[in-house]
Coordinates of C-alpha atoms and ligand atoms in Angstrom, one line a residue:
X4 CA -76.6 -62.8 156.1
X5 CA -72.9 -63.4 157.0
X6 CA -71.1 -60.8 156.9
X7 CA -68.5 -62.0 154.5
X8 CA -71.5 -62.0 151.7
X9 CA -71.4 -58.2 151.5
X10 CA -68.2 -58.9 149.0
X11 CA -69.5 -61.4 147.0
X12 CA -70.3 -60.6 143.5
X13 CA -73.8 -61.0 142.8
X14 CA -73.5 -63.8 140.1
X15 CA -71.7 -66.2 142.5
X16 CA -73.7 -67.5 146.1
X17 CA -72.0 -67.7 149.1
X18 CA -72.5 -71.7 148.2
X19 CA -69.3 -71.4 145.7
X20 CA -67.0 -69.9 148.2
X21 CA -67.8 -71.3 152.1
X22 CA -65.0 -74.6 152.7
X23 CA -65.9 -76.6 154.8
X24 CA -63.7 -75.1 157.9
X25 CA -65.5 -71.6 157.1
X26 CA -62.0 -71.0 154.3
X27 CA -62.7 -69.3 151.2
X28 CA -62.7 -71.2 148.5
X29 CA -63.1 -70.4 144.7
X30 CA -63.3 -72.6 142.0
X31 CA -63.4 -72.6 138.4
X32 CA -64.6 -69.8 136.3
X33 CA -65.7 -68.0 139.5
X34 CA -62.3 -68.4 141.0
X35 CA -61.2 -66.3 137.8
X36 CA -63.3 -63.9 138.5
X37 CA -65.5 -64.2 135.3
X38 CA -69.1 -63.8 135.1
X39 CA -70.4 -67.1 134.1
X40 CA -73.2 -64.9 132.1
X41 CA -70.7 -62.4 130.2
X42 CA -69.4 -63.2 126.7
X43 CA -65.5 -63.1 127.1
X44 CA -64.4 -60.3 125.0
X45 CA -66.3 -57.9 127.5
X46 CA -64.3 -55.9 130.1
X47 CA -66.4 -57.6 133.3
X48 CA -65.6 -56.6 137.3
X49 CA -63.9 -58.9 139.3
X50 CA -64.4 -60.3 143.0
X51 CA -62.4 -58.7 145.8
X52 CA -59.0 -60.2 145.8
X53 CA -59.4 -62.7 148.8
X54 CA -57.9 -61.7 151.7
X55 CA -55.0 -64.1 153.6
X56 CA -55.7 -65.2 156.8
X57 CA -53.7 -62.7 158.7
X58 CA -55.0 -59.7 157.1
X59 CA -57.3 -57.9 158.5
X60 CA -60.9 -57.1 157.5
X61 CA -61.7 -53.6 156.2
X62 CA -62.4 -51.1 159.6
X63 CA -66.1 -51.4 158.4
X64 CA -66.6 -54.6 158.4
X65 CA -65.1 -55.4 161.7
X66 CA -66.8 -55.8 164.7
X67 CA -67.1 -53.0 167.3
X68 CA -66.2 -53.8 171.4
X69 CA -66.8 -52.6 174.5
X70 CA -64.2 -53.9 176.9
X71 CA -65.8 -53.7 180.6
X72 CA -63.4 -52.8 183.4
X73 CA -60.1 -51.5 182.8
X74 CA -57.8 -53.0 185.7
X75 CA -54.3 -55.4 184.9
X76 CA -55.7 -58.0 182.4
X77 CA -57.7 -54.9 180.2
X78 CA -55.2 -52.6 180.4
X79 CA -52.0 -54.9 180.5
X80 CA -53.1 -57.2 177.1
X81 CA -56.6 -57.0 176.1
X82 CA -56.9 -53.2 174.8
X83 CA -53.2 -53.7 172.8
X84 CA -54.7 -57.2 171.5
X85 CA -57.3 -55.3 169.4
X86 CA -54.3 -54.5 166.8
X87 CA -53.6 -58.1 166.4
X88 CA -57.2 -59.2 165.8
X89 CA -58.3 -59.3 162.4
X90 CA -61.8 -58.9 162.9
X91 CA -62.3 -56.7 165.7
X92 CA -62.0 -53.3 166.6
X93 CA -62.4 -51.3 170.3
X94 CA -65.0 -48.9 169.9
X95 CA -66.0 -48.5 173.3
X96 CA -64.7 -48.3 177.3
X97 CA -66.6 -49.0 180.3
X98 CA -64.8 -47.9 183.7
X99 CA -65.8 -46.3 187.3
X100 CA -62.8 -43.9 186.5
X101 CA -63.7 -41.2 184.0
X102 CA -60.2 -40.4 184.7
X103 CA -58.7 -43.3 183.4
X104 CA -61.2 -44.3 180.6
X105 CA -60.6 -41.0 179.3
X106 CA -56.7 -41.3 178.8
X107 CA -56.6 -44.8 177.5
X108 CA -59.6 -43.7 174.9
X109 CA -58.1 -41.7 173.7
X110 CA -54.5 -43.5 173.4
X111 CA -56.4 -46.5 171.5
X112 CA -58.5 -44.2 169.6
X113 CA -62.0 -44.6 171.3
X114 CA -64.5 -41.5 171.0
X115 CA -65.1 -39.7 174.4
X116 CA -68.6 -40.3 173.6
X117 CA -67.7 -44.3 173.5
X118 CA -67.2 -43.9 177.2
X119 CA -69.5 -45.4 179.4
X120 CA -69.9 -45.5 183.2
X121 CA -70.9 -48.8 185.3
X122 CA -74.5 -46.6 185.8
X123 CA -74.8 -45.6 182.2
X124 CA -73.7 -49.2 181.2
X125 CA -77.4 -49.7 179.8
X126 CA -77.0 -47.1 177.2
X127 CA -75.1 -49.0 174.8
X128 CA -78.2 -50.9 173.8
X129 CA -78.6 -47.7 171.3
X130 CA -74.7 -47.6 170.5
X131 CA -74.1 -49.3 167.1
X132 CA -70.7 -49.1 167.0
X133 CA -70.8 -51.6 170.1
X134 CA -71.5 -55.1 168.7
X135 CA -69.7 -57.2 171.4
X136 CA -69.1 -56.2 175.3
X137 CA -66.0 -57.5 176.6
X138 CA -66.3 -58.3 180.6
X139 CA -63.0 -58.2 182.5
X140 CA -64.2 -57.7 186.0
X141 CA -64.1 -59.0 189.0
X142 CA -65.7 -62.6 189.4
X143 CA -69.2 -61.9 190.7
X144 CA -69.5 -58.6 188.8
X145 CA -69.5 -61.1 185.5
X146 CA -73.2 -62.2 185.6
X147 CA -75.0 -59.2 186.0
X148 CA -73.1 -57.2 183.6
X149 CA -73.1 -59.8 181.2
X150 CA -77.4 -60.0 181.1
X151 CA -77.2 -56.4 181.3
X152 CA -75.4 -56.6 177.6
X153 CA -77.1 -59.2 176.2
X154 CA -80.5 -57.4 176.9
X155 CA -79.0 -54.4 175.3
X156 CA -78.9 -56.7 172.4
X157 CA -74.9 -57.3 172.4
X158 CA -73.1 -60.6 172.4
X159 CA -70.9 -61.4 175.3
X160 CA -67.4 -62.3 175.5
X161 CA -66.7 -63.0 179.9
X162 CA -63.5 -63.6 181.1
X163 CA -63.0 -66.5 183.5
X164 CA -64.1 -67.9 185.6
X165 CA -68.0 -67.2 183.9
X166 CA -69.7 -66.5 187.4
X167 CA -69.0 -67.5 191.5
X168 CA -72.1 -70.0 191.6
X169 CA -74.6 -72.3 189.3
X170 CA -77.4 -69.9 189.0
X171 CA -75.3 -67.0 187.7
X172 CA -73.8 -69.5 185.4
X173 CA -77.5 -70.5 184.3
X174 CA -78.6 -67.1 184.3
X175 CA -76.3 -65.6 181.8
X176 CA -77.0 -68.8 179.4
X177 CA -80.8 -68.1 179.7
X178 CA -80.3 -64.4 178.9
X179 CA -78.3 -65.4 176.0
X180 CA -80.9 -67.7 174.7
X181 CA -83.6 -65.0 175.2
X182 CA -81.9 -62.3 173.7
X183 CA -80.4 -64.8 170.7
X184 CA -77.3 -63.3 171.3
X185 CA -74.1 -65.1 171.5
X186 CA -72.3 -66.1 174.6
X187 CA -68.1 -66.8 175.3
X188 CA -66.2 -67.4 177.8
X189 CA -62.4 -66.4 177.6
X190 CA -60.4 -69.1 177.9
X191 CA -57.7 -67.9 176.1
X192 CA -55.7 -71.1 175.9
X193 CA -58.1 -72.8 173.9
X194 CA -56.9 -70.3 171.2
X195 CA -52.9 -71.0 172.2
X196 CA -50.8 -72.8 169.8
X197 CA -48.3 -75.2 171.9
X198 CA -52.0 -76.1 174.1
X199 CA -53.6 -76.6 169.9
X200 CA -50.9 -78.6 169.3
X201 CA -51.0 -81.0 172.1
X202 CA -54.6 -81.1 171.7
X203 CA -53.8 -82.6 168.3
X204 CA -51.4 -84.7 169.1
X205 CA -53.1 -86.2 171.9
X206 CA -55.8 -86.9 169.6
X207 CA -54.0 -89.0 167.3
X208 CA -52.9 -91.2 169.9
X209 CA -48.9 -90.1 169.9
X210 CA -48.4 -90.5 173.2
X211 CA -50.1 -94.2 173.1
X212 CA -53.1 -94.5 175.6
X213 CA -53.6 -91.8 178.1
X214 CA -52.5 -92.5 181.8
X215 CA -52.6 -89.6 184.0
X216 CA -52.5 -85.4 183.7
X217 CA -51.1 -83.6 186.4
X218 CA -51.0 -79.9 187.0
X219 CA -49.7 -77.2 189.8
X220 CA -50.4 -73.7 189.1
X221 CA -49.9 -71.4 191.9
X222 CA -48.2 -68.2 193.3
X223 CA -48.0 -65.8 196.1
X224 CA -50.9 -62.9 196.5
X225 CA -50.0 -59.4 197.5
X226 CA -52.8 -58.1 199.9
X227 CA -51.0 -54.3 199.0
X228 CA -52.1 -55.0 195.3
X229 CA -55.8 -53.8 194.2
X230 CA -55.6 -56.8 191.8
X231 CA -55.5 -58.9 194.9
X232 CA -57.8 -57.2 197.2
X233 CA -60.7 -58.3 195.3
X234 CA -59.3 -61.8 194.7
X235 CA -58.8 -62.5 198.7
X236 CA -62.8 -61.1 198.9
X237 CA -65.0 -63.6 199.1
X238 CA -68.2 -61.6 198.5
X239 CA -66.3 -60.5 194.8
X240 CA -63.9 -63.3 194.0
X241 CA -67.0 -65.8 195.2
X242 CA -63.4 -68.2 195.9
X243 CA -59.8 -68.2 196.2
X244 CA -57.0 -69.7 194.0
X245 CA -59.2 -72.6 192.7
X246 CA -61.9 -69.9 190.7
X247 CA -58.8 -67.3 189.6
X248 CA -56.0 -69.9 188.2
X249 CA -56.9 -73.8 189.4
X250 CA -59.3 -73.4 186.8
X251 CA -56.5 -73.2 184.3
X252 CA -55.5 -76.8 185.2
X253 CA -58.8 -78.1 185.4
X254 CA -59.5 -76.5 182.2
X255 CA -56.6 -78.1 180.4
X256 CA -57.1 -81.5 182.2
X257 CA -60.5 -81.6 180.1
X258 CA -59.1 -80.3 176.7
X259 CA -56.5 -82.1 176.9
X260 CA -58.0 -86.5 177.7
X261 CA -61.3 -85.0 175.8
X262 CA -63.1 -86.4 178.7
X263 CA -65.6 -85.0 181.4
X264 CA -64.4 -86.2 185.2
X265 CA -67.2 -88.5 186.6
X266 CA -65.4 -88.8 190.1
X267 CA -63.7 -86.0 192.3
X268 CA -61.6 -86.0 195.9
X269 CA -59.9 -82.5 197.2
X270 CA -58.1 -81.6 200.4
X271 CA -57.7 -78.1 201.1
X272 CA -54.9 -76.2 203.5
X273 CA -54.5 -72.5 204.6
X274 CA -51.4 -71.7 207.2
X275 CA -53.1 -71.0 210.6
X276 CA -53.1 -66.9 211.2
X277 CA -52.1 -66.1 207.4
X278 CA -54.4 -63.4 207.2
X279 CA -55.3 -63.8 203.5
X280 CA -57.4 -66.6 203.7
X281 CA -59.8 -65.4 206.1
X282 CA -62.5 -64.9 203.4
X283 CA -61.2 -67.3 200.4
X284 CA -59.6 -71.1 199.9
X285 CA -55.2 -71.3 199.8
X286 CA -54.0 -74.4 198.5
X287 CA -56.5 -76.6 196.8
X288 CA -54.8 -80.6 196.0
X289 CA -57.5 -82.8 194.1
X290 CA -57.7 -85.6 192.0
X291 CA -60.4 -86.4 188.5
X292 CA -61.3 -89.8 187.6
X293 CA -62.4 -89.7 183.7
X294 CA -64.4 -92.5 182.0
X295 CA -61.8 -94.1 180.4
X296 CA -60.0 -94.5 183.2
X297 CA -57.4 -91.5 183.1
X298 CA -56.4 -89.8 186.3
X299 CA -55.6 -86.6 187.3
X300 CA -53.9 -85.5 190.0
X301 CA -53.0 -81.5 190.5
X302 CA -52.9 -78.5 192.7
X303 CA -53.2 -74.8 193.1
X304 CA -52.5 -71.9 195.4
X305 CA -52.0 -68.3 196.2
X306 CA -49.5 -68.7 198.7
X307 CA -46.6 -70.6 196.1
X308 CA -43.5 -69.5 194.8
X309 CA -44.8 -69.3 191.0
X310 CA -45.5 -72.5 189.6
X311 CA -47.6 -73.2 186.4
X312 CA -46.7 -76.4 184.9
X313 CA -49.1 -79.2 183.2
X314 CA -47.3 -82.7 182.6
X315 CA -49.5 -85.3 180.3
X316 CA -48.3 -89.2 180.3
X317 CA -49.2 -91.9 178.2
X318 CA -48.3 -95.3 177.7
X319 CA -45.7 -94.3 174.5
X320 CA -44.7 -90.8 175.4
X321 CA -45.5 -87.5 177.8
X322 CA -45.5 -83.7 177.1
X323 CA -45.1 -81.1 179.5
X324 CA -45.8 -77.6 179.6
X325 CA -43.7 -75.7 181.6
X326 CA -44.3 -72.4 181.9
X327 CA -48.2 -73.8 180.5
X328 CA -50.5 -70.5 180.6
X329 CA -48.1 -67.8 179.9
X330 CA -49.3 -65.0 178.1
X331 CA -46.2 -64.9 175.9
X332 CA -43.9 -67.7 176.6
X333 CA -45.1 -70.9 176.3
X334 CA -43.3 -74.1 176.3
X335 CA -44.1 -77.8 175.4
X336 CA -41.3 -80.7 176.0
X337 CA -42.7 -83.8 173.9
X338 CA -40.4 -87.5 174.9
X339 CA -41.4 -90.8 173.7
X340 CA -41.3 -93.2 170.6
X341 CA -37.6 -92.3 170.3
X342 CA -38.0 -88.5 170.2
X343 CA -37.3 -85.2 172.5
X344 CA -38.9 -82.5 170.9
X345 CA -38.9 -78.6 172.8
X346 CA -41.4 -76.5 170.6
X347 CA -41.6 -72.9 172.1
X348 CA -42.9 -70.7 169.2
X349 CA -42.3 -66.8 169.2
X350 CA -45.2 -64.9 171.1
X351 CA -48.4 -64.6 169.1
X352 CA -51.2 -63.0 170.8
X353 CA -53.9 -65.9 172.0
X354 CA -55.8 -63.0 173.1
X355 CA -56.6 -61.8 169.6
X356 CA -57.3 -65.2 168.6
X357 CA -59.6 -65.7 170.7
X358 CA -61.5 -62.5 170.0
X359 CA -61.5 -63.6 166.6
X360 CA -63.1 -66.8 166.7
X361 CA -65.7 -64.8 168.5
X362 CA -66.5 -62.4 165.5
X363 CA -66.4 -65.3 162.9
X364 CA -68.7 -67.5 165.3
X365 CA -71.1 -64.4 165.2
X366 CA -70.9 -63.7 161.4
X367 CA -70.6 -66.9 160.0
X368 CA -72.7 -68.5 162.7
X369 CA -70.7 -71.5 164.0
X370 CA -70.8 -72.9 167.2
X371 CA -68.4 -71.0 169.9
X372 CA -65.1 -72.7 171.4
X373 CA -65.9 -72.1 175.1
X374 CA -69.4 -71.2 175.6
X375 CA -71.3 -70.3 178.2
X376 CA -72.0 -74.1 178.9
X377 CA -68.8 -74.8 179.0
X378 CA -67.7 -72.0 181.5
X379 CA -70.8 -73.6 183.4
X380 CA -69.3 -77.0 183.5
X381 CA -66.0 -75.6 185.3
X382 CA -67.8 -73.9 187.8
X383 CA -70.0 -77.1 188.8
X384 CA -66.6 -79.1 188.6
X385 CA -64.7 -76.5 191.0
X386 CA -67.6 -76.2 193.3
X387 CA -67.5 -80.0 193.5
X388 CA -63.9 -79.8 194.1
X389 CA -64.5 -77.6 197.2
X390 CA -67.0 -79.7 198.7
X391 CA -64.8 -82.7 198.5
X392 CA -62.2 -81.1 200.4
X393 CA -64.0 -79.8 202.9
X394 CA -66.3 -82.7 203.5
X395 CA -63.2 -85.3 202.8
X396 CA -65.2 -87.7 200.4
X397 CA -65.1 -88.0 196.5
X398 CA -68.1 -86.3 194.4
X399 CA -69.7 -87.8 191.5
X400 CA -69.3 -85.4 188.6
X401 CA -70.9 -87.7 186.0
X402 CA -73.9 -85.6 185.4
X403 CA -73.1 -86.1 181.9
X404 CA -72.0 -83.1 180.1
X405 CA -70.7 -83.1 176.6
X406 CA -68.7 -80.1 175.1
X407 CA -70.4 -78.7 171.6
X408 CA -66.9 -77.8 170.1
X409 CA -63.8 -79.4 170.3
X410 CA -61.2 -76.7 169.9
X411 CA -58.6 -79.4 168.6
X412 CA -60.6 -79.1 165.4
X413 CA -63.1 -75.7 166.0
X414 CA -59.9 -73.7 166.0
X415 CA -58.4 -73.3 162.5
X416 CA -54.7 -73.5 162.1
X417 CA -52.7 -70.4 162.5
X418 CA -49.2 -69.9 163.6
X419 CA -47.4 -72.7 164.9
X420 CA -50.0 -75.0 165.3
X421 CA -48.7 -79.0 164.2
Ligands
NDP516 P1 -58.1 -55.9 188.2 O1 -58.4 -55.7 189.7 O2 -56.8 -55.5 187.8 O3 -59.2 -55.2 187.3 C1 -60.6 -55.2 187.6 C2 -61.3 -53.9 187.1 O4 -62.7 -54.1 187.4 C3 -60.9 -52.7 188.0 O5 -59.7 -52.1 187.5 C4 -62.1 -51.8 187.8 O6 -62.0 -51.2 186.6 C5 -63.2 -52.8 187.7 N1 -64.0 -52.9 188.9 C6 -65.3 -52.6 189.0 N2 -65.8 -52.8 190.2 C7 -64.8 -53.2 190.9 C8 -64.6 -53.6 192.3 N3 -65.7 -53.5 193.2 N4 -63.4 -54.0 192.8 C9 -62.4 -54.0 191.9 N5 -62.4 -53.7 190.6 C10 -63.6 -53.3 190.1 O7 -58.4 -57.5 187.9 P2 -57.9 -58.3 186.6 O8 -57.8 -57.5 185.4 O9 -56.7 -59.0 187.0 O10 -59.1 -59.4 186.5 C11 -60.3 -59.1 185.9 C12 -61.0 -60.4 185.4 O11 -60.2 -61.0 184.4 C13 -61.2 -61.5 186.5 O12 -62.4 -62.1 186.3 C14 -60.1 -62.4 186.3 O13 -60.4 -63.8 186.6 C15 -59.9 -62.3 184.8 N6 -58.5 -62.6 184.3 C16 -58.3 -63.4 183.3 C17 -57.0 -63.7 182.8 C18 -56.8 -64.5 181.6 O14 -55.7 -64.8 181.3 N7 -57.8 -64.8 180.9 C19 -55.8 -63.1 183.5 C20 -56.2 -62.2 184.6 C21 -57.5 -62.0 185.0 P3 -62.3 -49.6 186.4 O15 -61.3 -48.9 187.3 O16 -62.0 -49.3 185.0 O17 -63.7 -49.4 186.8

């Protein structure tokens, strides 16, 4: 049963009030409140008031998470994006430093006994507050901890990229699968409104016919920063700038033409002696051919000044994004057909939307934005990328993947969103 049925009175089925987008609808007598059955002169009880959009759920009915490694992203936006989430709740931390875990529990208002260690991880299978475990780890911690949750009988919400390699990818959607848990991986932009909007507009043609996407996403990586360590670590990163924020470009390129790439060329470059890329790849230049004929050109690095800017040109118009995967400051320029339009809405957390879509994919059972299929398509794109730039010849990508949810129409409107 969804979980939204718990409300409904019992003359009324869940028929009467499920739109077709997953709204609440009422009509007629029902909408009034009324039981159908009831004379009229008879003081009858009435329906929850519905709630709006933005309000939150109940605390019971929301849905309890573990969030999995408390280093930048956890600590910096994830834990504070729980109060912006209408259908979530943190109930529980997972950290190698009791220390730590201990002072942010209790500053978000997690039990001590919602604290769990990487060893004691397992327990949560006989936590019920936990319904969903949040992985924010390093890269190749994701796929074992992920099949650890879903065998504890949790649904799984990974941060990107989903695993370092194909199997791990393959694994986690096979221990999904087994355990009939759900899977998601957190690609928070899919949930962003100027990136909604685009999405939107691109699919009603506004920029005429598509012509080329082009992308460069980069900045410099601090060896002195813990955040970094592990990211210039092969054997935890499992690759350099192309796995951490390339993927970010890549990502968009797809959501943005709506097409898989059938054809990809790379070249890669390092400076000689610059210690940091002993283990993982620098600058990473490539180029997608999609089906229809649009091109993509692009790049990413850890050793630019910061750059992160996605330009999309058609025959009528083009849009840019410049900054393009801020947390809180995005920024979409839109030219063409006789118009310069700069939308740059106030900051609304993409985080939380995101984590929302999760809990209404799990309790109304719709498909997920993002799954793990999807998270496994980037990694066999990106892996192709590699080998094209280190063998210097294109790679056929057209193995024929088709995403199950578009977010230009999965994602319901919300702030900002044209
Ligand atoms: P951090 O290094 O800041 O945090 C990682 C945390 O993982 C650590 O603080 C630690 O938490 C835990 N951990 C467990 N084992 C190890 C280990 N061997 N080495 C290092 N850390 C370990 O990284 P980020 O928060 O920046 O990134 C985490 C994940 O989130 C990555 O997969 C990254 O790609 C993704 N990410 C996604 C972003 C997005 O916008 N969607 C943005 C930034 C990152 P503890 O001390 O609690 O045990």
């Amino acid at each position: 049963m969804a979980q939204d049925d718990a409300e409904l009175p019992r003359s009324v089925t869940r028929r009467t009030f499920v739109g077709a987008a997953g709204a609440s609808l009422l009509t007629g007598a029902a909408a009034m409140g009324q039981d159908l059955a009831a004379p009229p002169n008879r003081a009858v009880g009435r329906p929850q008031p519905q709630l709006g959009s933005s309000d939150p759920l109940p605390e019971e009915r929301k849905l309890g998470f573990a969030v999995v490694g408390l280093g930048k992203l956890a600590l910096g936006e994830i834990v504070d994006a729980f109060a912006a989430t209408r259908r979530a709740r943190l109930t529980a931390l997972v950290s190698g430093n009791r220390e730590k875990a201990s002072r942010v529990a209790a500053q978000y208002g997690v039990p001590e006994n919602g604290i769990y260690s990487y060893d004691d991880f397992d327990r949560i299978a006989e936590d019920p507050r936990i319904q969903i475990v949040y992985i924010v780890l390093p890269n190749s911690l994701h796929a074992d901890f992920t099949i650890r949750a879903l065998r504890a009988g949790k649904h799984v919400l990974c941060e990107k990229p989903m695993a370092t390699n194909v199997a791990d990818c393959e694994r986690m959607i096979e221990a999904a699968r087994t355990a009939n848990r759900k899977l998601m991986i957190a690609y928070r932009c899919q949930f962003e409104p100027h990136n909604l909007t685009a999405m939107r507009m691109l699919r009603r043609r506004e920029l005429g016919d598509l012509r080329i996407v082009s992308a460069d996403i980069g900045r410099s990586t601090n060896p002195d920063d813990p955040a970094d360590q592990w990211r210039l670590d092969r054997e935890l990163a499992g690759s350099g700038s192309l796995f951490d924020i390339g993927i970010y470009a890549l990502n968009a390129a797809r959501f943005l033409v709506n097409e898989e790439p059938v054809e990809v060329r790379a070249q890669l470059f390092a400076a000689p002696g610059d210690v940091r890329f002993r283990e993982v790849e620098d600058v990473v230049a490539w180029q997608m051919r999609f089906p229809s004929g649009v091109l993509f050109h692009g790049s990413t690095s850890y050793s630019y000044a910061f750059t992160n800017t996605i330009q999309v040109i058609g025959t009528e118009g083009l849009m840019t994004f410049d900054p393009s995967m801020e947390y809180h400051a995005q920024r979409l320029r839109v030219r063409g057909r006789g118009q310069d339009r700069v939308m740059q809405w106030s900051p609304i957390d993409q985080f939380a939307r995101e984590i929302d879509h999760f809990c209404m994919a799990i309790t109304d059972n719709i498909p997920v934005v993002a799954d793990g299929e999807e998270g496994l398509q980037d990694v066999r794109l990106m892996l192709a990328i590699l080998e094209a730039g280190r063998t210097g010849r294109p790679v056929s990508t057209d193995w024929g993947y088709r995403r199950t949810a578009d977010p230009a129409t999965a994602v319901p409107d919300g702030q900002g969103v044209a």
